[in-house]
XYZ file of C-alpha atoms in Angstrom:
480
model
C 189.633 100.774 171.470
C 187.240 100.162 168.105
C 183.664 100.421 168.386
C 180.981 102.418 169.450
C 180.288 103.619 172.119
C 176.644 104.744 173.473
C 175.604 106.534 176.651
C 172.531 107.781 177.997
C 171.598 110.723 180.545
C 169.038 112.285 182.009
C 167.732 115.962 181.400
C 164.701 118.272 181.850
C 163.001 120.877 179.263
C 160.778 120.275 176.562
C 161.403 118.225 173.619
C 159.933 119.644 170.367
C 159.902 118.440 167.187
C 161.236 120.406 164.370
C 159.088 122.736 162.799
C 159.818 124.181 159.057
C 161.789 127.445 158.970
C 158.842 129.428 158.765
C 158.188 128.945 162.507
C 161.046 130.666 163.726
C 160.981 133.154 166.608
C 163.048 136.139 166.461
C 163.956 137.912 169.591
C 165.894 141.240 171.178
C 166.091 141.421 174.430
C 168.770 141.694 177.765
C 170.674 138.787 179.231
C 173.243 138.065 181.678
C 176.169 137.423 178.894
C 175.631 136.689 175.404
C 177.345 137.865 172.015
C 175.926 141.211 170.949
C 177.359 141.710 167.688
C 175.430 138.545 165.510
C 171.824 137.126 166.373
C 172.946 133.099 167.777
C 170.299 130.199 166.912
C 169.199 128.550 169.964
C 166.866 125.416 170.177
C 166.065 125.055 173.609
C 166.041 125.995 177.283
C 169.507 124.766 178.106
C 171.105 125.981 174.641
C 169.674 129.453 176.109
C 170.978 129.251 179.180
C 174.377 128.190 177.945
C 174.898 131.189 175.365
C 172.960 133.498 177.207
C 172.410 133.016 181.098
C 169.429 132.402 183.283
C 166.845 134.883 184.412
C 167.548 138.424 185.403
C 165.742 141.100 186.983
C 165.784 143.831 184.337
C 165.360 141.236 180.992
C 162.239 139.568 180.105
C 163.808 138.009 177.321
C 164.911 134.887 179.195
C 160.962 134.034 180.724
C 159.292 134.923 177.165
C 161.704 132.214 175.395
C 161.702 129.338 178.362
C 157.511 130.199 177.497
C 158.289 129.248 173.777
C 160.324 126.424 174.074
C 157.937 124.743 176.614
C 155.078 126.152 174.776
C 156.429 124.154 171.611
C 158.774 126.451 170.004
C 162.112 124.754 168.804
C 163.905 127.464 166.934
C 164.415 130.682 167.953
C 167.186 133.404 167.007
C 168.297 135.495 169.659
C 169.980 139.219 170.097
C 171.620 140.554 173.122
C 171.451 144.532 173.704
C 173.930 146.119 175.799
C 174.320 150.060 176.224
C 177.234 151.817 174.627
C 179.649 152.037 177.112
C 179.495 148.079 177.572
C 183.105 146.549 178.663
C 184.586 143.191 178.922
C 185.853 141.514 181.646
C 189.711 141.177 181.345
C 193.158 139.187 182.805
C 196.603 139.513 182.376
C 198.803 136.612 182.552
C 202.453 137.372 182.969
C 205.718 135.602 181.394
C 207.796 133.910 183.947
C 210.702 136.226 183.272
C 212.425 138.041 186.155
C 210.838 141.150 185.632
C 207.293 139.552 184.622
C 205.542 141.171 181.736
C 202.022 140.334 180.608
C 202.424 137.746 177.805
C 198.810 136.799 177.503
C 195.478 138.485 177.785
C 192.068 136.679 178.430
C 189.223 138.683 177.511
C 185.627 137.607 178.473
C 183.570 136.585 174.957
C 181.260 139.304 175.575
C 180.237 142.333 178.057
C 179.043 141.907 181.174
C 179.620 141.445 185.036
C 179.262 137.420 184.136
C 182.869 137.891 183.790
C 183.617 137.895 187.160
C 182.495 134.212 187.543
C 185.005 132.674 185.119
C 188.410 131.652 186.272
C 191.490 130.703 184.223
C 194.448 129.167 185.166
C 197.996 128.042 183.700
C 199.283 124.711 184.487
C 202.062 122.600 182.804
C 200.924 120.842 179.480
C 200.650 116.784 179.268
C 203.808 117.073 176.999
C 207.198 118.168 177.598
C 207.668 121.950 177.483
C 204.452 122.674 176.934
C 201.541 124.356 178.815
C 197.245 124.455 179.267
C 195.405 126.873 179.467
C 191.918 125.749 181.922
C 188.806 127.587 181.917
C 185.988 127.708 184.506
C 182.646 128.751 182.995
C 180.184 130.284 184.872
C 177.711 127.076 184.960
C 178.534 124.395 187.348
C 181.214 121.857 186.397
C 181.560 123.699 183.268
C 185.262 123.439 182.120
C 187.376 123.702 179.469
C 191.078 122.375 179.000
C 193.404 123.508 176.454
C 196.443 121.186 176.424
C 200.049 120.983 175.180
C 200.412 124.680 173.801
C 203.702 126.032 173.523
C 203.728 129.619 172.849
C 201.078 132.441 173.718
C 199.975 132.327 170.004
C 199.244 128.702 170.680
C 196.756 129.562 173.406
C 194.771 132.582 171.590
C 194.247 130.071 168.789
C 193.166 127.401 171.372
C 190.984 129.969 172.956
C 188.695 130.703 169.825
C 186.999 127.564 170.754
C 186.020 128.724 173.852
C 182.194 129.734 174.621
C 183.275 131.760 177.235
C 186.848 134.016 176.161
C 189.422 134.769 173.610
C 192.826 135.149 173.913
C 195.647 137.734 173.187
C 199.052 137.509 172.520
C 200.799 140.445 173.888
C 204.202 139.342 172.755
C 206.265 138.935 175.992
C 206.998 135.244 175.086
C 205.299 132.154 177.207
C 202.770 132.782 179.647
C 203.774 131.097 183.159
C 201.652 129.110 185.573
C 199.337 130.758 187.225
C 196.414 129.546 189.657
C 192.862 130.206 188.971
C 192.127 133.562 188.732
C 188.986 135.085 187.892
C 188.319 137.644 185.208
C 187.413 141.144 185.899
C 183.697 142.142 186.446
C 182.769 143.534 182.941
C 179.639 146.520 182.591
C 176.663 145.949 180.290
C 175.811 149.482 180.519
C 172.109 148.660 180.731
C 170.960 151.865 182.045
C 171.925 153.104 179.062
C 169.748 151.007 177.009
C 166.213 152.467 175.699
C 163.170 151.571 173.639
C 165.237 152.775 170.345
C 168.233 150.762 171.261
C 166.377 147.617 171.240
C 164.442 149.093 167.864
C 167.545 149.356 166.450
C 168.979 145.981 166.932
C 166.436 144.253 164.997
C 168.484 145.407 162.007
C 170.969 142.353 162.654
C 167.757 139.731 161.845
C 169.262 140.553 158.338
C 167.051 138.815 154.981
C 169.454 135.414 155.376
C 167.565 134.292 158.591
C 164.250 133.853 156.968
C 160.461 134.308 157.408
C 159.316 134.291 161.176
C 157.688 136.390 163.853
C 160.010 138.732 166.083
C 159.002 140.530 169.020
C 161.561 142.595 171.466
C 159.219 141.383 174.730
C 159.029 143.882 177.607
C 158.775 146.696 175.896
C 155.077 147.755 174.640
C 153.770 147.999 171.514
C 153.437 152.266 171.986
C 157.655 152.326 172.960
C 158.658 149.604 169.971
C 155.760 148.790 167.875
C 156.791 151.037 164.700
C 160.091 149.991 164.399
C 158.863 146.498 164.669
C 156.185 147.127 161.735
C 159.001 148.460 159.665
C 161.472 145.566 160.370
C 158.873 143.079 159.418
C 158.082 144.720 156.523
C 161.087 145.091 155.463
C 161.895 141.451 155.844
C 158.706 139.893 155.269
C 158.101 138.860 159.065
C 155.158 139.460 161.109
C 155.689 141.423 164.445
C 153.991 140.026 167.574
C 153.738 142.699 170.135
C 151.664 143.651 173.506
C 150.575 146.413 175.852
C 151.952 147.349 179.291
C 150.952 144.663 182.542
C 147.809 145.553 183.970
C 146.296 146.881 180.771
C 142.469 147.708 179.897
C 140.895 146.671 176.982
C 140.153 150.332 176.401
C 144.051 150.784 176.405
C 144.593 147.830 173.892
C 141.876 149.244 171.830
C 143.957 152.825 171.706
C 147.473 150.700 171.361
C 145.729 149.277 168.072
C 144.360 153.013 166.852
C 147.989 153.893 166.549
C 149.306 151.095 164.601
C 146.589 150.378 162.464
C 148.099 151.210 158.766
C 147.854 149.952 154.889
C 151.126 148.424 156.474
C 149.331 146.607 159.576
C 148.732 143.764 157.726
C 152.584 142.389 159.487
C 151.741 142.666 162.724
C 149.571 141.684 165.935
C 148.857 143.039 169.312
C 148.046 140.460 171.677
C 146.643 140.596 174.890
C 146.222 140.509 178.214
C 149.385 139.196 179.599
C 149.673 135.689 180.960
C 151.171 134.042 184.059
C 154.108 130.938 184.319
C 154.686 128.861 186.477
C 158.392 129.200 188.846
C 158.054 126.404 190.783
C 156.744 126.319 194.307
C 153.348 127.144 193.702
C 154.738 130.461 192.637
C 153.271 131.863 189.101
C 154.469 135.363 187.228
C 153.139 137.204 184.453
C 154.905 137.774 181.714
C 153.788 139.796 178.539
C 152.642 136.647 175.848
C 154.636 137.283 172.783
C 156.749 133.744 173.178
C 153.116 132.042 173.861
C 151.930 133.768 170.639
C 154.926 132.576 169.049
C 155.216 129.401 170.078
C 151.114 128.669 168.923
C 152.023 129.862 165.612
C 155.044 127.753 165.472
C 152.394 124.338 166.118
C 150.260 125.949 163.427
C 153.025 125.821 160.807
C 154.110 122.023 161.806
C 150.392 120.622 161.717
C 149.239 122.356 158.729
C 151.267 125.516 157.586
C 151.280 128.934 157.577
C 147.244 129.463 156.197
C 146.230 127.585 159.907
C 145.352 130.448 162.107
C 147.456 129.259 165.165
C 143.960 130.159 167.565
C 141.555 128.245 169.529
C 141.967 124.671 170.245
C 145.273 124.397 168.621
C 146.418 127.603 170.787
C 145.630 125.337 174.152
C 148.643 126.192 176.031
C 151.066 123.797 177.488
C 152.550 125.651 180.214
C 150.931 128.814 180.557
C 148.760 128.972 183.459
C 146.498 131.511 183.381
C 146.051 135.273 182.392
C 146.272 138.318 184.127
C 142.599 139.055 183.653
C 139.381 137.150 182.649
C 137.711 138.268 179.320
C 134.227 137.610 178.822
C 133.029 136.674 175.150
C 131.830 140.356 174.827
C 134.681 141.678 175.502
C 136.920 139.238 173.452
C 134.603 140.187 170.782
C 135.397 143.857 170.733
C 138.803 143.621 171.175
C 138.497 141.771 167.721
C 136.597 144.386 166.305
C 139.413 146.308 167.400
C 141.789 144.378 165.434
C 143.710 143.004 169.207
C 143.877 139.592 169.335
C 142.615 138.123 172.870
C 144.101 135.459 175.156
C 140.820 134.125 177.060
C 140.206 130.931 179.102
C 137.572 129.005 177.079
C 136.423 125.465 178.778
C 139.057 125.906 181.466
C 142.088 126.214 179.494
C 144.125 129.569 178.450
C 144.403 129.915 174.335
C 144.725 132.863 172.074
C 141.305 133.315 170.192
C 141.943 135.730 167.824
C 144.892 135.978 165.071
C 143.659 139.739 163.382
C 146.400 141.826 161.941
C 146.656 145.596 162.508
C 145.809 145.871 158.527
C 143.304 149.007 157.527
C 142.559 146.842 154.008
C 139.914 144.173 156.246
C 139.023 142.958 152.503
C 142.303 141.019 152.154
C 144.277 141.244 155.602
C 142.049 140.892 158.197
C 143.745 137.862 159.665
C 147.229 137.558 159.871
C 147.367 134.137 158.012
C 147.035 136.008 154.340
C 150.903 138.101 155.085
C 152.094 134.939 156.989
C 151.578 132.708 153.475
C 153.071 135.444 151.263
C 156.019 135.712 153.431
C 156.277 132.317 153.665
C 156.002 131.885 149.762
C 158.440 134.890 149.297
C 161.304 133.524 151.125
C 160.669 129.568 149.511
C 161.019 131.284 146.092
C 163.683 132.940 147.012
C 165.656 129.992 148.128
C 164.010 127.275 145.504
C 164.804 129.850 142.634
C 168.557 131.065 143.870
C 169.926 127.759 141.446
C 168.880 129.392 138.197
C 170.943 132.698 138.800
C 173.413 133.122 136.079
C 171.601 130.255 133.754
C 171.567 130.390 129.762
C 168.055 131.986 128.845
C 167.201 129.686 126.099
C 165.002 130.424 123.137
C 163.149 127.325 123.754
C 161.601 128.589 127.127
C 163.689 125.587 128.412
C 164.412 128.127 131.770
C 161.323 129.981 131.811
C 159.472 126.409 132.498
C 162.133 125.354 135.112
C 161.073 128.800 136.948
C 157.640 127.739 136.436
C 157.781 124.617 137.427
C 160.048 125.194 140.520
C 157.097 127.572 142.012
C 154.084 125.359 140.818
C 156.062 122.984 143.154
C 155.979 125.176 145.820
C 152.471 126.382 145.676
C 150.532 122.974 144.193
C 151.471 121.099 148.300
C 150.101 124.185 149.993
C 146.614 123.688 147.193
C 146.850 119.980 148.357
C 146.815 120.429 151.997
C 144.233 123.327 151.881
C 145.828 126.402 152.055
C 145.251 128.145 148.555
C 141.470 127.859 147.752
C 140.630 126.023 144.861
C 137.496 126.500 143.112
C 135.399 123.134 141.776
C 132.277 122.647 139.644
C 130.416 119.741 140.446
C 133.353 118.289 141.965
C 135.826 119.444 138.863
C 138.647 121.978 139.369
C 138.129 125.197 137.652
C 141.156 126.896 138.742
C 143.502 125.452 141.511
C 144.003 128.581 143.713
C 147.054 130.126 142.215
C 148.845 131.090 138.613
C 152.459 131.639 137.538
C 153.035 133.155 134.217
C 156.569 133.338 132.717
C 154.519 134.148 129.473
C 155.533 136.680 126.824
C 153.881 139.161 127.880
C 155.716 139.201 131.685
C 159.412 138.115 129.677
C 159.321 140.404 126.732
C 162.063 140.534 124.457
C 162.763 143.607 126.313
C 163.401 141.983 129.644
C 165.319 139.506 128.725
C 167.702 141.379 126.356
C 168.581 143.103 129.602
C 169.138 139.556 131.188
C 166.065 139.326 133.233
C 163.882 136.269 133.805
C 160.368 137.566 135.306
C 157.624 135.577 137.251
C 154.175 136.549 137.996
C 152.187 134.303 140.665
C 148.670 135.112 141.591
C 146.980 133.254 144.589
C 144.249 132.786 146.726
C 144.598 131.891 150.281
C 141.838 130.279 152.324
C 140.163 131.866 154.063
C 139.709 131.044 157.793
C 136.503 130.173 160.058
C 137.024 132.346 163.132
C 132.551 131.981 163.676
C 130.766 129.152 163.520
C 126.823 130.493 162.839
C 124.371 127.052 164.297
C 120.881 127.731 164.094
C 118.815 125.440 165.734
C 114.981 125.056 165.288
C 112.368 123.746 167.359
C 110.096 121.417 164.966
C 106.257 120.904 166.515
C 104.702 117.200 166.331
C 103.135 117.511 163.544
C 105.767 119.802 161.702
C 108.012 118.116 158.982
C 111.268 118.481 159.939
């Protein structure tokens, strides 16, 4: 039947528009099921909940990322920790031989008891001697048909299009038909999982995945903030992290002490926690990473990474509250402090402060100057990647593509406002930024050992976080 076909349905969740790569939210964290071995994109609610699970009692992974997405996140990248004695959920389906031997194994995708809520069965396939393979996914109505295979080998190569389990061919010929039949209840191991577990799976955000913020929420800044800080320096992210529920400002003040660094400049600490709705009236608190995440993720979409995403833009969407009212006074010192507070200002919750955990105040005080460099870094890196392996000409012919390719990076961000331009009676003097591919950066001694080299200089905005008014009462006869 030609044509096309349209249909319509009906679902709930935010809908966010895209925001550029920069705004991307990395997260570790437990979940009911879930790969462990890569970190999966994921670009909403229901994309979570189909690759990961709902919410579980001992993650706080799943509540910090439904925060982003209905905060207005839209990209995350996710990693599932598991301990190390972590097993699958299994079943064997025998041959239809006399003596039955197991001809085909279904193992569950990844570790877990989820397992346990998957059923498979065996049926006769649509065509003549063939077979299907049917599986039952954990969410409601969720099935998956494998038709007209004819050996076991067949069915594990059907099976690597499952989202749920793979297949195994243990070589006693064709499976026979079976009814459904759950897989075994796998282990996640969790109580084996610790504070340097989850550190240690950051490593699998590798370079590829880009600039962003990452945050392993649930676990404080004291149990994961320096492997955080390294991560992010390492890969030119910023880490967004937060003290334990129930938290003073004196304790956020000490949480700060430790991480302040000549390295602090790529991270936060943000505080004090802040409370979601669940329906019913109900509300929970939750530590505010995905909140902090998701405002920065507006900032980059309605002006770019030099917008500090605090005050009105922060106005959250769904959060409802915080876990404790700050008064200006003590918002102020907690700036001072270099923690960035979460306060209710004209009745609505927004973060009000964006300071790094930098020692150098001259040049990172606010988070905003590492969040353009990073955000630069990684552009250059992917604008430039075409000119790898080109002829370096003696008529500069490459060295002004390379120059060109970053003016054309840096000249929209000048445009909108984010590198600060100096003027002289309304005359640019210097736009904000340089790039020099000049002799002296490619001597003939760099590029005789097949080098191109680029030096860019720039200046990024600076940011109003205080507005001084003064406002002065004129007399009648004063001139005002």
């Amino acid at each position: 039947m030609p044509g096309v076909i349209v249909r319509t349905a009906t679902r709930s969740g935010p809908v966010n528009p895209t925001v550029p790569a920069s705004g991307r939210y990395f997260v570790v964290g437990q979940f009911d099921r879930g790969r462990t071995d890569v970190a999966q994109q994921v670009r909403s609610l229901a994309e979570l909940e189909v690759l990961y699970g709902g919410r579980v009692a001992y993650g706080s992974a799943y509540d910090d990322l439904r925060m982003f997405f209905e905060e207005g996140g839209t990209e995350a990248y996710v990693i599932r920790v598991v301990g190390p004695a972590a097993t699958k959920g299994t079943l064997n389906i025998n041959n239809g031989a006399g003596s039955p031997a197991p001809a085909l194994r279904v193992d569950a995708l990844s570790a877990g008891a989820w397992s346990a809520g998957v059923k498979v069965t065996v049926a006769a396939g649509t065509l003549p001697d063939t077979f299907k393979v049917i599986v039952d996914g954990p969410l409601e109505s969720d099935t998956e048909t494998y038709d007209n295979l004819a050996t076991a080998a067949d069915a594990v190569g059907a099976l690597t299009r499952s989202r749920y389990v793979r297949g195994a061919d243990l070589g006693a010929g064709v499976p026979a038909p079976r009814s459904a039949t759950a897989l075994s209840a796998g282990s996640d191991d969790r109580a084996s999982v610790t504070a340097s577990t989850m550190g240690d799976a950051l490593a699998k955000f590798g370079k590829e995945y880009g600039a962003g913020a990452v945050a392993i929420p649930g676990y404080t800044s004291a149990l994961v903030g320096a492997a955080l800080m390294a991560h992010a320096k390492e890969f030119r992210r910023l880490a967004l992290m937060a003290a334990a529920q129930g938290a003073s400002d004196a304790d956020y003040l000490n949480a700060a002490d430790t991480l302040i660094g000549l390295d602090g400049e790529y991270g936060g600490l943000f505080g004090p926690w802040v409370s979601i709705p669940m329906g019913g009236g109900r509300t929970k608190l939750v530590s505010p990473e995905g909140y902090v995440a998701a405002a920065r993720a507006r900032a980059h979409l309605s002006e770019g990474p030099w917008r500090a995403p605090a005050g009105e833009l922060a106005i959250a969407r769904f959060v409802v509250g915080v876990e404790r009212e700050l008064t200006r006074a003590q918002g102020d010192t907690l700036d001072e402090g270099h923690v960035s507070a979460i306060r209710t200002i004209a009745g609505t919750t927004r973060l009000y402060g964006w300071r790094s955990l930098s020692s150098d105040v001259d040049n990172y005080a606010l988070l905003v100057g590492r969040d353009v460099l990073n955000t630069v870094a990684y552009e250059a890196e992917a604008r430039l990647e075409p000119y790898v392996f080109r002829t370096i000409d003696g008529k500069g012919q490459l060295l002004a593509s390379v120059a060109s390719t970053i003016v054309g990076i840096l000249d929209p961000m000048r445009a909108a406002g984010g590198l600060y331009e100096r003027t002289v009676d309304g005359q640019q003097v210097d736009p904000g930024y340089s790039v020099d591919v000049g002799p002296t950066v490619n001597t003939d001694a760099v590029l005789a050992a097949n080098k191109v080299a680029a030096v860019v200089a720039l200046r990024v905005s600076p940011v109003g976080t205080l507005i001084d008014l003064t406002i002065v009462k004129a007399g009648l006869t004063a001139t005002v």
